[in-house]
């Protein structure tokens, strides 16, 4: 352990050219139904949190709740006398699927996209400005582009990993042709950093260092301590880095080209594609958990930097997401969710997804250790109770009586995440049921704030060839 922490990383300066490509597309506004004010989901969350407050969607955003690709709609108080034209800003850039997200503080969310861009969203801001209106520049943007990494998305894969350390000092984001892991800090003005370049839009975050060492797409990252971070990639390895502290001045830290330790959970075969890594903080020794595309969970001892155990989940296809509550690991695949308890060292359950989420679990998270939240491939959120081993259920009319089914919250209702235009998609095509299923966004990422009072959701079309994105905040 001491040898790993004492090793110094070789730092070299690296400059990366800006490859910002402006696109112009016209978007239709996206709509969404209100979140039910009284439901099993709300009641269960309140019981778990010991609170009386219920989940609801703000009355001010019932029809304009989501951040579209080029049409960003903001939250407005009913008492504000604001020109409706200021509520929407049409900007000249576009972004593809939202792959990762993290709450920086109580009002700020950072999310990364398939096109290697990182955006900062101020969910507490109550009004929106227009870029082409000087008078409207008195207000700040709700969504601000932090930086863009170089490289084509077909080769770089996109920003799959975004996370924040415990002290809220460092924000991490992956992406780019070189498959760097970029570190961002809070700042007051725009500046240029190694490995990436800041946007012309004002932002409270700026990149200051790049961790370079992976040879393929970085799929996951998680902080072990305040300055130690673990990353995993499609190259089949897990790397442990020491993140340099943010400098006090505006200068950038040279690019780090060496990891403290590198672990290969598997040496060959299709299972080498490591899709996620999580740090477990409720065990006797520092432990990492990884998941591969073919459903192999690996247990890594951080002190010895070695893989100590494997847990194969046979029959799992397209395992793509992982979550932990500190001791239990949840891994999501196309049809099932596997649960593994590292305290007893065995897989203790395999849960079939609800009937409408058969397009796989795309994102997972825990609420108060016992409630597992699942983001599905059809724009829905479902909740699984680990204690009772059941999905949260509700009664729905069926024939002459009622039937029990899993509670699924539709975050998108009759709102495509793929834009309409004359050349590709039309309203008539959206009316086709088969085509509609391709344009409903999958929930690739979601994250609760520290109080579990708000949920940020991001995603896009499940089909790889379709361009589009979706992001929204629920309260």
PDB file of N, CA and C in Angstrom, residues 35-57 381-383 392-394 407-409 452-453 475:
ATOM      1  N   UNK A  35     -45.139  14.415 -12.435  1.00  0.00           N
ATOM      2  CA  UNK A  35     -44.883  13.279 -11.556  1.00  0.00           C
ATOM      3  C   UNK A  35     -46.052  13.128 -10.592  1.00  0.00           C
ATOM      4  N   UNK A  36     -46.582  11.928 -10.401  1.00  0.00           N
ATOM      5  CA  UNK A  36     -47.701  11.756  -9.474  1.00  0.00           C
ATOM      6  C   UNK A  36     -47.330  12.204  -8.074  1.00  0.00           C
ATOM      7  N   UNK A  37     -48.189  13.044  -7.462  1.00  0.00           N
ATOM      8  CA  UNK A  37     -47.881  13.589  -6.138  1.00  0.00           C
ATOM      9  C   UNK A  37     -48.031  12.552  -5.047  1.00  0.00           C
ATOM     10  N   UNK A  38     -48.885  11.560  -5.245  1.00  0.00           N
ATOM     11  CA  UNK A  38     -49.052  10.500  -4.257  1.00  0.00           C
ATOM     12  C   UNK A  38     -48.905   9.165  -4.954  1.00  0.00           C
ATOM     13  N   UNK A  39     -47.914   8.405  -4.603  1.00  0.00           N
ATOM     14  CA  UNK A  39     -47.660   7.128  -5.237  1.00  0.00           C
ATOM     15  C   UNK A  39     -46.895   6.248  -4.282  1.00  0.00           C
ATOM     16  N   UNK A  40     -46.781   4.978  -4.645  1.00  0.00           N
ATOM     17  CA  UNK A  40     -46.003   4.056  -3.831  1.00  0.00           C
ATOM     18  C   UNK A  40     -44.552   4.505  -3.780  1.00  0.00           C
ATOM     19  N   UNK A  41     -44.052   5.009  -4.912  1.00  0.00           N
ATOM     20  CA  UNK A  41     -42.678   5.480  -4.985  1.00  0.00           C
ATOM     21  C   UNK A  41     -42.447   6.609  -3.992  1.00  0.00           C
ATOM     22  N   UNK A  42     -43.351   7.607  -4.001  1.00  0.00           N
ATOM     23  CA  UNK A  42     -43.192   8.748  -3.101  1.00  0.00           C
ATOM     24  C   UNK A  42     -43.311   8.319  -1.649  1.00  0.00           C
ATOM     25  N   UNK A  43     -44.293   7.473  -1.350  1.00  0.00           N
ATOM     26  CA  UNK A  43     -44.491   7.055   0.032  1.00  0.00           C
ATOM     27  C   UNK A  43     -43.305   6.256   0.546  1.00  0.00           C
ATOM     28  N   UNK A  44     -42.773   5.378  -0.292  1.00  0.00           N
ATOM     29  CA  UNK A  44     -41.638   4.559   0.132  1.00  0.00           C
ATOM     30  C   UNK A  44     -40.404   5.412   0.358  1.00  0.00           C
ATOM     31  N   UNK A  45     -40.166   6.371  -0.532  1.00  0.00           N
ATOM     32  CA  UNK A  45     -39.017   7.252  -0.360  1.00  0.00           C
ATOM     33  C   UNK A  45     -39.152   8.056   0.922  1.00  0.00           C
ATOM     34  N   UNK A  46     -40.343   8.529   1.218  1.00  0.00           N
ATOM     35  CA  UNK A  46     -40.544   9.330   2.422  1.00  0.00           C
ATOM     36  C   UNK A  46     -40.337   8.489   3.670  1.00  0.00           C
ATOM     37  N   UNK A  47     -40.795   7.247   3.634  1.00  0.00           N
ATOM     38  CA  UNK A  47     -40.586   6.382   4.787  1.00  0.00           C
ATOM     39  C   UNK A  47     -39.110   6.094   4.986  1.00  0.00           C
ATOM     40  N   UNK A  48     -38.405   5.875   3.871  1.00  0.00           N
ATOM     41  CA  UNK A  48     -36.981   5.569   3.989  1.00  0.00           C
ATOM     42  C   UNK A  48     -36.206   6.763   4.506  1.00  0.00           C
ATOM     43  N   UNK A  49     -36.637   7.975   4.151  1.00  0.00           N
ATOM     44  CA  UNK A  49     -35.923   9.175   4.550  1.00  0.00           C
ATOM     45  C   UNK A  49     -36.476   9.759   5.844  1.00  0.00           C
ATOM     46  N   UNK A  50     -37.578   9.195   6.343  1.00  0.00           N
ATOM     47  CA  UNK A  50     -38.170   9.730   7.562  1.00  0.00           C
ATOM     48  C   UNK A  50     -38.749  11.110   7.372  1.00  0.00           C
ATOM     49  N   UNK A  51     -39.274  11.375   6.191  1.00  0.00           N
ATOM     50  CA  UNK A  51     -39.806  12.699   5.887  1.00  0.00           C
ATOM     51  C   UNK A  51     -41.242  12.563   5.405  1.00  0.00           C
ATOM     52  N   UNK A  52     -41.937  13.687   5.389  1.00  0.00           N
ATOM     53  CA  UNK A  52     -43.321  13.699   4.933  1.00  0.00           C
ATOM     54  C   UNK A  52     -43.452  14.267   3.530  1.00  0.00           C
ATOM     55  N   UNK A  53     -42.406  14.882   3.051  1.00  0.00           N
ATOM     56  CA  UNK A  53     -42.472  15.495   1.725  1.00  0.00           C
ATOM     57  C   UNK A  53     -42.675  14.433   0.659  1.00  0.00           C
ATOM     58  N   UNK A  54     -43.417  14.755  -0.371  1.00  0.00           N
ATOM     59  CA  UNK A  54     -43.687  13.806  -1.449  1.00  0.00           C
ATOM     60  C   UNK A  54     -42.964  14.241  -2.710  1.00  0.00           C
ATOM     61  N   UNK A  55     -42.752  13.261  -3.586  1.00  0.00           N
ATOM     62  CA  UNK A  55     -42.138  13.561  -4.877  1.00  0.00           C
ATOM     63  C   UNK A  55     -43.169  14.226  -5.766  1.00  0.00           C
ATOM     64  N   UNK A  56     -42.753  15.258  -6.429  1.00  0.00           N
ATOM     65  CA  UNK A  56     -43.658  15.955  -7.332  1.00  0.00           C
ATOM     66  C   UNK A  56     -42.837  16.627  -8.414  1.00  0.00           C
ATOM     67  N   UNK A  57     -43.514  16.920  -9.489  1.00  0.00           N
ATOM     68  CA  UNK A  57     -42.879  17.707 -10.527  1.00  0.00           C
ATOM     69  C   UNK A  57     -43.338  19.146 -10.368  1.00  0.00           C
ATOM     70  N   UNK A 381     -38.307   4.871 -15.120  1.00  0.00           N
ATOM     71  CA  UNK A 381     -37.570   4.629 -13.881  1.00  0.00           C
ATOM     72  C   UNK A 381     -38.372   3.632 -13.045  1.00  0.00           C
ATOM     73  N   UNK A 382     -37.717   2.575 -12.586  1.00  0.00           N
ATOM     74  CA  UNK A 382     -38.355   1.585 -11.717  1.00  0.00           C
ATOM     75  C   UNK A 382     -37.537   1.462 -10.436  1.00  0.00           C
ATOM     76  N   UNK A 383     -38.174   0.975  -9.362  1.00  0.00           N
ATOM     77  CA  UNK A 383     -37.533   0.893  -8.049  1.00  0.00           C
ATOM     78  C   UNK A 383     -37.682  -0.524  -7.508  1.00  0.00           C
ATOM     79  N   UNK A 392     -41.350  -2.239  -6.444  1.00  0.00           N
ATOM     80  CA  UNK A 392     -42.454  -1.466  -5.879  1.00  0.00           C
ATOM     81  C   UNK A 392     -43.678  -1.664  -6.759  1.00  0.00           C
ATOM     82  N   UNK A 393     -44.775  -2.066  -6.149  1.00  0.00           N
ATOM     83  CA  UNK A 393     -45.963  -2.471  -6.884  1.00  0.00           C
ATOM     84  C   UNK A 393     -47.076  -1.454  -6.699  1.00  0.00           C
ATOM     85  N   UNK A 394     -48.025  -1.485  -7.630  1.00  0.00           N
ATOM     86  CA  UNK A 394     -49.226  -0.676  -7.548  1.00  0.00           C
ATOM     87  C   UNK A 394     -50.367  -1.447  -8.181  1.00  0.00           C
ATOM     88  N   UNK A 407     -44.304  -0.525 -10.371  1.00  0.00           N
ATOM     89  CA  UNK A 407     -44.414   0.910 -10.599  1.00  0.00           C
ATOM     90  C   UNK A 407     -43.288   1.348 -11.519  1.00  0.00           C
ATOM     91  N   UNK A 408     -43.653   1.975 -12.637  1.00  0.00           N
ATOM     92  CA  UNK A 408     -42.665   2.527 -13.557  1.00  0.00           C
ATOM     93  C   UNK A 408     -43.061   3.962 -13.866  1.00  0.00           C
ATOM     94  N   UNK A 409     -42.132   4.880 -13.679  1.00  0.00           N
ATOM     95  CA  UNK A 409     -42.401   6.292 -13.876  1.00  0.00           C
ATOM     96  C   UNK A 409     -41.880   6.706 -15.245  1.00  0.00           C
ATOM     97  N   UNK A 452     -31.645  13.649  -1.646  1.00  0.00           N
ATOM     98  CA  UNK A 452     -32.578  12.788  -2.376  1.00  0.00           C
ATOM     99  C   UNK A 452     -33.879  13.515  -2.699  1.00  0.00           C
ATOM    100  N   UNK A 453     -33.824  14.832  -2.781  1.00  0.00           N
ATOM    101  CA  UNK A 453     -35.007  15.625  -3.097  1.00  0.00           C
ATOM    102  C   UNK A 453     -35.154  15.875  -4.587  1.00  0.00           C
ATOM    103  N   UNK A 475     -38.250  16.847  -9.140  1.00  0.00           N
ATOM    104  CA  UNK A 475     -38.211  17.155  -7.719  1.00  0.00           C
ATOM    105  C   UNK A 475     -39.467  16.653  -7.037  1.00  0.00           C
TER     106      UNK A 475
END
